[in-house]
Amino acid sequence: MRHFGHIAPEVRRRLFHQEPCEFTADSPARLLSAALGATLYSPATRPQLADDIVKQAGNGVVSMVLCLEDSIDDADVAAGEENLVRQFADLDSRTETEPPLLFIRVRVPEQIPDLVRRLGPSVRLLSGFVLPKFTEERGNPFLEALALAEAESDRRLFAMPVLESPELLYRESRVDTLEGIARAVGKHRDRVLALRLGVTDFCSSYGLRRAPDMTAYDVQVVASVIADVVNMLGRADGSGFTVTGPVWEYFRVPERMFKPQLRQSPFLEVQAVELREKLIEHAMDGLLREISLDQANGLLGKTCIHPSHVLPVHALSVVSHEEFSDAADILRPERGGGGVLRSAYTNKMNEVKPHRAWAERTLLRAEVFGVAGEDVGFVELLTAGIPG
């Protein structure tokens, strides 16, 4: 699979200075953690789940979570498990399509080895599990169950803990909770693919819900948690993990209080005015702004609950030609001693030592999402990626 693999090769060649790389579920964890992109959630109870997975893979989705937790009723858990086993078997019988990276979101640790056994040979399609409301105390049993299931199945299985508990939100317990989470995931570093943020649960603790023209970063009590999670768990010194962006809840906006947040000029330049109007109508201007803020705050990828959100996440994850030029210059072997240089675009200073970690992360993102052509912007990427 590859990002933008659903568009024609000749279109990719026109759009990209460096095309996204190909990868599989067996690729190195460092590559997969960066490649998750827009992780699409789906209730595990959907009767045509295998068909849905194939369809979304054909539209550019590379990672999905099949949810047995908050997205389904408590009474439907057993039926959801049975449906997952059936749908995985159905998917395993299809040889024409490579599915996305597939994860199951469970409720309790015991579900992990139980589901792995019940999946049988089709477990080869499973990349891992999403672990809800993760703290050190609640998370360790999940990670131990995952290690057991991995040993029994002889299959590499990843964990994606969800950081969403009140203990993490409340100021008086936040640091202790983060230290505990760091201990838990540190013991299982090879199995933890990424940490996911449960911002909806954070908001619920205070009876809040962000409006479609506001981002998670406008809700200060939430923004402070994101900052502390990145501070303690997302460091670039080798101790950190990939932290993914929070879910965007909106599909359409019936009425606006504030002006749209998308500039007109990038759309006018490529004759895509109708696309801009459609994005605004479906609250995508708020989503695009939040994706940009995710990246500025050290997050990579995003939880998505609607297929229309996938392409904007991927389009804004592509490395611009300017970013790539700066990163490549900073990491040239002859720059190992440090120093300062003017960017090739002659509009900024590149300071080699302070910018090295940024450059390394940028080149990893460039590997999985590609590098846009010199005159290609996110509007062209959005336009090209829309399914026909």
GROMACS .gro file of C-alpha atoms in nm:
model
  388
    1MET     CA    1   0.000   0.000   0.000
    2ARG     CA    2   0.102   0.363  -0.033
    3HIS     CA    3  -0.050   0.703   0.027
    4PHE     CA    4  -0.218   0.840  -0.284
    5GLY     CA    5  -0.190   0.492  -0.433
    6HIS     CA    6  -0.554   0.520  -0.541
    7ILE     CA    7  -0.476   0.789  -0.798
    8ALA     CA    8  -0.331   0.717  -1.144
    9PRO     CA    9   0.050   0.680  -1.167
   10GLU     CA   10   0.077   0.957  -1.426
   11VAL     CA   11  -0.107   1.194  -1.192
   12ARG     CA   12   0.124   1.104  -0.906
   13ARG     CA   13   0.427   1.172  -1.124
   14ARG     CA   14   0.287   1.517  -1.204
   15LEU     CA   15   0.205   1.603  -0.842
   16PHE     CA   16   0.509   1.471  -0.659
   17HIS     CA   17   0.875   1.563  -0.664
   18GLN     CA   18   0.923   1.243  -0.461
   19GLU     CA   19   0.636   0.994  -0.459
   20PRO     CA   20   0.518   0.827  -0.135
   21CYS     CA   21   0.692   0.498  -0.066
   22GLU     CA   22   0.523   0.160  -0.067
   23PHE     CA   23   0.486  -0.023   0.265
   24THR     CA   24   0.313  -0.328   0.410
   25ALA     CA   25   0.186  -0.437   0.750
   26ASP     CA   26   0.527  -0.600   0.801
   27SER     CA   27   0.727  -0.280   0.743
   28PRO     CA   28   0.941  -0.140   1.028
   29ALA     CA   29   0.744   0.010   1.316
   30ARG     CA   30   0.908   0.352   1.278
   31LEU     CA   31   0.783   0.374   0.920
   32LEU     CA   32   0.433   0.247   1.003
   33SER     CA   33   0.389   0.490   1.293
   34ALA     CA   34   0.453   0.779   1.058
   35ALA     CA   35   0.241   0.628   0.780
   36LEU     CA   36  -0.084   0.582   0.979
   37GLY     CA   37  -0.226   0.905   0.839
   38ALA     CA   38  -0.601   0.942   0.878
   39THR     CA   39  -0.703   0.641   1.086
   40LEU     CA   40  -1.068   0.574   1.003
   41TYR     CA   41  -1.286   0.434   1.282
   42SER     CA   42  -1.578   0.203   1.208
   43PRO     CA   43  -1.820   0.022   1.444
   44ALA     CA   44  -1.739  -0.350   1.453
   45THR     CA   45  -2.109  -0.430   1.414
   46ARG     CA   46  -2.141  -0.311   1.053
   47PRO     CA   47  -2.294  -0.602   0.859
   48GLN     CA   48  -2.092  -0.538   0.540
   49LEU     CA   49  -1.768  -0.450   0.716
   50ALA     CA   50  -1.543  -0.643   0.476
   51ASP     CA   51  -1.697  -0.456   0.181
   52ASP     CA   52  -1.652  -0.127   0.365
   53ILE     CA   53  -1.284  -0.201   0.428
   54VAL     CA   54  -1.220  -0.285   0.064
   55LYS     CA   55  -1.403   0.028  -0.049
   56GLN     CA   56  -1.210   0.257   0.185
   57ALA     CA   57  -0.879   0.101   0.083
   58GLY     CA   58  -0.969   0.184  -0.275
   59ASN     CA   59  -1.029   0.546  -0.172
   60GLY     CA   60  -0.687   0.590  -0.012
   61VAL     CA   61  -0.740   0.478   0.350
   62VAL     CA   62  -0.429   0.301   0.487
   63SER     CA   63  -0.532   0.244   0.851
   64MET     CA   64  -0.864   0.157   1.014
   65VAL     CA   65  -0.989   0.085   1.366
   66LEU     CA   66  -1.278  -0.157   1.408
   67CYS     CA   67  -1.440  -0.050   1.731
   68LEU     CA   68  -1.594  -0.267   2.003
   69GLU     CA   69  -1.593   0.014   2.258
   70ASP     CA   70  -1.768   0.353   2.264
   71SER     CA   71  -1.912   0.336   1.912
   72ILE     CA   72  -2.140   0.042   1.991
   73ASP     CA   73  -2.400  -0.032   2.258
   74ASP     CA   74  -2.293  -0.237   2.560
   75ALA     CA   75  -2.547  -0.503   2.461
   76ASP     CA   76  -2.389  -0.542   2.114
   77VAL     CA   77  -2.036  -0.639   2.217
   78ALA     CA   78  -2.079  -1.015   2.171
   79ALA     CA   79  -2.247  -0.965   1.834
   80GLY     CA   80  -1.969  -0.727   1.734
   81GLU     CA   81  -1.703  -0.985   1.818
   82GLU     CA   82  -1.883  -1.253   1.617
   83ASN     CA   83  -1.921  -1.012   1.327
   84LEU     CA   84  -1.549  -0.929   1.334
   85VAL     CA   85  -1.455  -1.296   1.312
   86ARG     CA   86  -1.689  -1.346   1.015
   87GLN     CA   87  -1.577  -1.030   0.836
   88PHE     CA   88  -1.207  -1.107   0.879
   89ALA     CA   89  -1.264  -1.452   0.731
   90ASP     CA   90  -1.451  -1.293   0.440
   91LEU     CA   91  -1.172  -1.041   0.388
   92ASP     CA   92  -0.908  -1.313   0.408
   93SER     CA   93  -1.077  -1.500   0.124
   94ARG     CA   94  -1.036  -1.203  -0.110
   95THR     CA   95  -0.704  -1.194  -0.290
   96GLU     CA   96  -0.762  -0.902  -0.524
   97THR     CA   97  -0.720  -0.621  -0.269
   98GLU     CA   98  -0.465  -0.550   0.002
   99PRO     CA   99  -0.654  -0.423   0.308
  100PRO     CA  100  -0.538  -0.126   0.516
  101LEU     CA  101  -0.361  -0.167   0.847
  102LEU     CA  102  -0.642  -0.303   1.067
  103PHE     CA  103  -0.672  -0.255   1.444
  104ILE     CA  104  -0.944  -0.364   1.686
  105ARG     CA  105  -1.049  -0.135   1.968
  106VAL     CA  106  -1.135  -0.353   2.267
  107ARG     CA  107  -1.295  -0.286   2.604
  108VAL     CA  108  -1.114  -0.527   2.836
  109PRO     CA  109  -0.777  -0.707   2.820
  110GLU     CA  110  -0.934  -1.053   2.798
  111GLN     CA  111  -1.076  -0.972   2.457
  112ILE     CA  112  -0.729  -0.953   2.301
  113PRO     CA  113  -0.614  -1.319   2.327
  114ASP     CA  114  -0.972  -1.439   2.285
  115LEU     CA  115  -1.021  -1.254   1.956
  116VAL     CA  116  -0.678  -1.356   1.827
  117ARG     CA  117  -0.766  -1.723   1.885
  118ARG     CA  118  -1.110  -1.687   1.727
  119LEU     CA  119  -0.973  -1.510   1.420
  120GLY     CA  120  -0.764  -1.816   1.335
  121PRO     CA  121  -0.567  -1.787   1.010
  122SER     CA  122  -0.727  -1.450   0.928
  123VAL     CA  123  -0.530  -1.297   1.216
  124ARG     CA  124  -0.265  -1.234   0.950
  125LEU     CA  125  -0.476  -0.930   0.848
  126LEU     CA  126  -0.466  -0.781   1.198
  127SER     CA  127  -0.202  -0.522   1.284
  128GLY     CA  128  -0.295  -0.473   1.648
  129PHE     CA  129  -0.529  -0.334   1.910
  130VAL     CA  130  -0.640   0.007   2.032
  131LEU     CA  131  -0.639   0.024   2.412
  132PRO     CA  132  -0.899   0.258   2.567
  133LYS     CA  133  -0.868   0.495   2.864
  134PHE     CA  134  -0.503   0.409   2.907
  135THR     CA  135  -0.321   0.471   3.234
  136GLU     CA  136  -0.040   0.271   3.392
  137GLU     CA  137  -0.279   0.078   3.617
  138ARG     CA  138  -0.540   0.005   3.351
  139GLY     CA  139  -0.295  -0.022   3.063
  140ASN     CA  140  -0.050  -0.282   3.192
  141PRO     CA  141  -0.305  -0.569   3.178
  142PHE     CA  142  -0.384  -0.475   2.816
  143LEU     CA  143  -0.016  -0.476   2.720
  144GLU     CA  144   0.043  -0.809   2.897
  145ALA     CA  145  -0.258  -0.961   2.717
  146LEU     CA  146  -0.118  -0.833   2.388
  147ALA     CA  147   0.220  -0.993   2.459
  148LEU     CA  148   0.045  -1.322   2.533
  149ALA     CA  149  -0.162  -1.306   2.214
  150GLU     CA  150   0.147  -1.221   2.012
  151ALA     CA  151   0.336  -1.522   2.147
  152GLU     CA  152   0.043  -1.759   2.089
  153SER     CA  153  -0.026  -1.640   1.735
  154ASP     CA  154   0.337  -1.590   1.626
  155ARG     CA  155   0.215  -1.263   1.477
  156ARG     CA  156   0.356  -0.915   1.540
  157LEU     CA  157   0.076  -0.714   1.701
  158PHE     CA  158   0.096  -0.345   1.786
  159ALA     CA  159  -0.073  -0.145   2.060
  160MET     CA  160  -0.218   0.202   2.018
  161PRO     CA  161  -0.311   0.329   2.367
  162VAL     CA  162  -0.576   0.601   2.382
  163LEU     CA  163  -0.499   0.879   2.629
  164GLU     CA  164  -0.842   0.997   2.740
  165SER     CA  165  -0.884   0.939   3.112
  166PRO     CA  166  -0.989   1.210   3.363
  167GLU     CA  167  -0.671   1.148   3.563
  168LEU     CA  168  -0.476   1.276   3.264
  169LEU     CA  169  -0.699   1.579   3.226
  170TYR     CA  170  -0.706   1.698   3.588
  171ARG     CA  171  -0.414   1.920   3.678
  172GLU     CA  172  -0.354   1.767   4.023
  173SER     CA  173  -0.303   1.415   3.883
  174ARG     CA  174  -0.169   1.486   3.535
  175VAL     CA  175   0.205   1.462   3.591
  176ASP     CA  176   0.180   1.140   3.795
  177THR     CA  177  -0.050   0.990   3.532
  178LEU     CA  178   0.184   1.084   3.248
  179GLU     CA  179   0.483   0.942   3.436
  180GLY     CA  180   0.290   0.617   3.486
  181ILE     CA  181   0.194   0.601   3.119
  182ALA     CA  182   0.557   0.660   3.023
  183ARG     CA  183   0.665   0.366   3.243
  184ALA     CA  184   0.400   0.136   3.098
  185VAL     CA  185   0.463   0.211   2.732
  186GLY     CA  186   0.839   0.225   2.789
  187LYS     CA  187   0.840  -0.141   2.899
  188HIS     CA  188   0.664  -0.236   2.576
  189ARG     CA  189   0.827   0.017   2.343
  190ASP     CA  190   0.856  -0.228   2.052
  191ARG     CA  191   0.482  -0.298   2.064
  192VAL     CA  192   0.353   0.060   2.098
  193LEU     CA  193   0.300   0.198   1.749
  194ALA     CA  194   0.144   0.532   1.844
  195LEU     CA  195  -0.038   0.713   2.123
  196ARG     CA  196  -0.384   0.845   2.039
  197LEU     CA  197  -0.558   1.141   2.204
  198GLY     CA  198  -0.921   1.107   2.313
  199VAL     CA  199  -1.021   1.472   2.311
  200THR     CA  200  -1.396   1.399   2.308
  201ASP     CA  201  -1.358   1.228   2.647
  202PHE     CA  202  -1.150   1.520   2.774
  203CYS     CA  203  -1.426   1.762   2.678
  204SER     CA  204  -1.695   1.543   2.836
  205SER     CA  205  -1.529   1.574   3.177
  206TYR     CA  206  -1.621   1.943   3.172
  207GLY     CA  207  -1.944   1.925   2.974
  208LEU     CA  208  -1.774   2.086   2.672
  209ARG     CA  209  -1.795   2.034   2.297
  210ARG     CA  210  -1.595   2.240   2.051
  211ALA     CA  211  -1.791   2.413   1.776
  212PRO     CA  212  -1.717   2.348   1.406
  213ASP     CA  213  -1.544   2.683   1.369
  214MET     CA  214  -1.311   2.614   1.663
  215THR     CA  215  -1.029   2.365   1.701
  216ALA     CA  216  -0.916   2.155   1.994
  217TYR     CA  217  -0.649   2.419   2.051
  218ASP     CA  218  -0.914   2.685   2.115
  219VAL     CA  219  -1.042   2.484   2.414
  220GLN     CA  220  -0.772   2.574   2.661
  221VAL     CA  221  -0.828   2.292   2.909
  222VAL     CA  222  -0.781   2.046   2.620
  223ALA     CA  223  -0.491   2.232   2.461
  224SER     CA  224  -0.301   2.218   2.790
  225VAL     CA  225  -0.331   1.837   2.798
  226ILE     CA  226  -0.211   1.803   2.439
  227ALA     CA  227   0.090   2.020   2.522
  228ASP     CA  228   0.180   1.812   2.828
  229VAL     CA  229   0.137   1.481   2.645
  230VAL     CA  230   0.373   1.594   2.370
  231ASN     CA  231   0.609   1.743   2.629
  232MET     CA  232   0.649   1.415   2.818
  233LEU     CA  233   0.571   1.146   2.559
  234GLY     CA  234   0.650   1.299   2.219
  235ARG     CA  235   1.009   1.409   2.257
  236ALA     CA  236   1.253   1.390   1.967
  237ASP     CA  237   1.542   1.258   2.177
  238GLY     CA  238   1.465   0.892   2.110
  239SER     CA  239   1.242   0.848   2.415
  240GLY     CA  240   0.924   0.976   2.251
  241PHE     CA  241   0.638   0.814   2.059
  242THR     CA  242   0.427   0.918   1.765
  243VAL     CA  243   0.124   1.106   1.904
  244THR     CA  244  -0.175   1.131   1.672
  245GLY     CA  245  -0.422   1.418   1.639
  246PRO     CA  246  -0.773   1.423   1.790
  247VAL     CA  247  -1.093   1.336   1.609
  248TRP     CA  248  -1.289   1.595   1.408
  249GLU     CA  249  -1.662   1.548   1.470
  250TYR     CA  250  -1.836   1.751   1.200
  251PHE     CA  251  -1.959   1.668   0.850
  252ARG     CA  252  -2.175   1.971   0.767
  253VAL     CA  253  -2.233   2.316   0.917
  254PRO     CA  254  -2.592   2.445   0.910
  255GLU     CA  255  -2.505   2.796   1.025
  256ARG     CA  256  -2.185   2.992   1.084
  257MET     CA  257  -2.094   3.246   1.347
  258PHE     CA  258  -1.748   3.326   1.206
  259LYS     CA  259  -1.611   3.375   0.858
  260PRO     CA  260  -1.472   3.071   0.673
  261GLN     CA  261  -1.106   3.008   0.745
  262LEU     CA  262  -0.994   2.911   0.395
  263ARG     CA  263  -0.821   3.173   0.181
  264GLN     CA  264  -0.965   3.209  -0.169
  265SER     CA  265  -0.642   3.261  -0.364
  266PRO     CA  266  -0.503   2.902  -0.353
  267PHE     CA  267  -0.833   2.778  -0.498
  268LEU     CA  268  -0.860   3.054  -0.759
  269GLU     CA  269  -0.511   2.975  -0.887
  270VAL     CA  270  -0.608   2.620  -0.982
  271GLN     CA  271  -0.971   2.692  -1.072
  272ALA     CA  272  -1.107   2.501  -0.772
  273VAL     CA  273  -1.359   2.752  -0.635
  274GLU     CA  274  -1.631   2.487  -0.614
  275LEU     CA  275  -1.404   2.267  -0.406
  276ARG     CA  276  -1.351   2.552  -0.159
  277GLU     CA  277  -1.727   2.604  -0.129
  278LYS     CA  278  -1.780   2.233  -0.069
  279LEU     CA  279  -1.509   2.221   0.198
  280ILE     CA  280  -1.664   2.517   0.378
  281GLU     CA  281  -2.012   2.367   0.354
  282HIS     CA  282  -1.890   2.049   0.521
  283ALA     CA  283  -1.687   2.219   0.796
  284MET     CA  284  -1.360   2.116   0.635
  285ASP     CA  285  -1.204   2.460   0.681
  286GLY     CA  286  -1.206   2.398   1.056
  287LEU     CA  287  -1.062   2.051   1.002
  288LEU     CA  288  -0.783   2.185   0.779
  289ARG     CA  289  -0.691   2.444   1.038
  290GLU     CA  290  -0.685   2.181   1.314
  291ILE     CA  291  -0.463   1.951   1.106
  292SER     CA  292  -0.217   2.238   1.059
  293LEU     CA  293  -0.219   2.305   1.433
  294ASP     CA  294  -0.174   1.933   1.504
  295GLN     CA  295   0.145   1.935   1.300
  296ALA     CA  296   0.267   2.260   1.455
  297ASN     CA  297   0.224   2.103   1.799
  298GLY     CA  298   0.411   1.782   1.722
  299LEU     CA  299   0.124   1.548   1.629
  300LEU     CA  300   0.123   1.326   1.321
  301GLY     CA  301  -0.184   1.158   1.173
  302LYS     CA  302  -0.540   1.192   1.299
  303THR     CA  303  -0.836   0.992   1.423
  304CYS     CA  304  -1.123   1.014   1.171
  305ILE     CA  305  -1.485   0.907   1.196
  306HIS     CA  306  -1.595   1.003   0.843
  307PRO     CA  307  -1.437   0.904   0.510
  308SER     CA  308  -1.449   1.264   0.384
  309HIS     CA  309  -1.190   1.359   0.647
  310VAL     CA  310  -0.923   1.121   0.517
  311LEU     CA  311  -0.805   1.310   0.210
  312PRO     CA  312  -0.757   1.647   0.387
  313VAL     CA  313  -0.538   1.478   0.648
  314HIS     CA  314  -0.327   1.312   0.381
  315ALA     CA  315  -0.304   1.619   0.157
  316LEU     CA  316  -0.175   1.833   0.444
  317SER     CA  317   0.068   1.559   0.549
  318VAL     CA  318   0.255   1.575   0.217
  319VAL     CA  319   0.587   1.754   0.262
  320SER     CA  320   0.615   2.071   0.058
  321HIS     CA  321   0.908   2.113  -0.179
  322GLU     CA  322   1.034   2.399   0.038
  323GLU     CA  323   1.024   2.191   0.358
  324PHE     CA  324   1.205   1.908   0.182
  325SER     CA  325   1.472   2.143   0.048
  326ASP     CA  326   1.536   2.286   0.395
  327ALA     CA  327   1.545   1.943   0.563
  328ALA     CA  328   1.781   1.797   0.303
  329ASP     CA  329   2.017   2.093   0.334
  330ILE     CA  330   2.025   2.067   0.713
  331LEU     CA  331   2.106   1.695   0.705
  332ARG     CA  332   2.384   1.707   0.447
  333PRO     CA  333   2.687   1.514   0.583
  334GLU     CA  334   2.914   1.815   0.549
  335ARG     CA  335   2.683   2.008   0.787
  336GLY     CA  336   2.756   1.772   1.076
  337GLY     CA  337   2.952   2.036   1.260
  338GLY     CA  338   2.662   2.277   1.273
  339GLY     CA  339   2.639   2.631   1.151
  340VAL     CA  340   2.377   2.853   0.991
  341LEU     CA  341   2.278   2.870   0.625
  342ARG     CA  342   2.030   3.059   0.417
  343SER     CA  343   1.750   2.843   0.281
  344ALA     CA  344   1.745   2.757  -0.087
  345TYR     CA  345   1.420   2.953  -0.107
  346THR     CA  346   1.611   3.254   0.038
  347ASN     CA  347   1.333   3.332   0.287
  348LYS     CA  348   1.456   3.190   0.618
  349MET     CA  349   1.751   3.085   0.831
  350ASN     CA  350   1.831   2.715   0.871
  351GLU     CA  351   2.034   2.655   1.185
  352VAL     CA  352   2.179   2.305   1.151
  353LYS     CA  353   2.193   2.175   1.508
  354PRO     CA  354   1.863   2.315   1.645
  355HIS     CA  355   1.673   2.220   1.329
  356ARG     CA  356   1.819   1.869   1.292
  357ALA     CA  357   1.542   1.684   1.477
  358TRP     CA  358   1.279   1.870   1.273
  359ALA     CA  359   1.462   1.780   0.953
  360GLU     CA  360   1.479   1.411   1.045
  361ARG     CA  361   1.106   1.401   1.118
  362THR     CA  362   1.033   1.588   0.798
  363LEU     CA  363   1.228   1.342   0.584
  364LEU     CA  364   1.048   1.049   0.749
  365ARG     CA  365   0.714   1.214   0.666
  366ALA     CA  366   0.842   1.277   0.314
  367GLU     CA  367   0.919   0.908   0.277
  368VAL     CA  368   0.564   0.796   0.358
  369PHE     CA  369   0.355   1.090   0.228
  370GLY     CA  370   0.582   1.210  -0.049
  371VAL     CA  371   0.718   1.551  -0.147
  372ALA     CA  372   0.497   1.783  -0.351
  373GLY     CA  373   0.624   1.925  -0.678
  374GLU     CA  374   0.779   2.268  -0.660
  375ASP     CA  375   0.461   2.444  -0.775
  376VAL     CA  376   0.207   2.198  -0.624
  377GLY     CA  377   0.003   2.296  -0.320
  378PHE     CA  378  -0.251   2.121  -0.099
  379VAL     CA  379  -0.542   2.227  -0.324
  380GLU     CA  380  -0.402   2.029  -0.617
  381LEU     CA  381  -0.347   1.729  -0.389
  382LEU     CA  382  -0.703   1.754  -0.258
  383THR     CA  383  -0.846   1.782  -0.608
  384ALA     CA  384  -0.648   1.491  -0.747
  385GLY     CA  385  -0.729   1.262  -0.456
  386ILE     CA  386  -1.108   1.300  -0.463
  387PRO     CA  387  -1.258   0.965  -0.574
  388GLY     CA  388  -1.409   0.978  -0.921
   0.00000   0.00000   0.00000
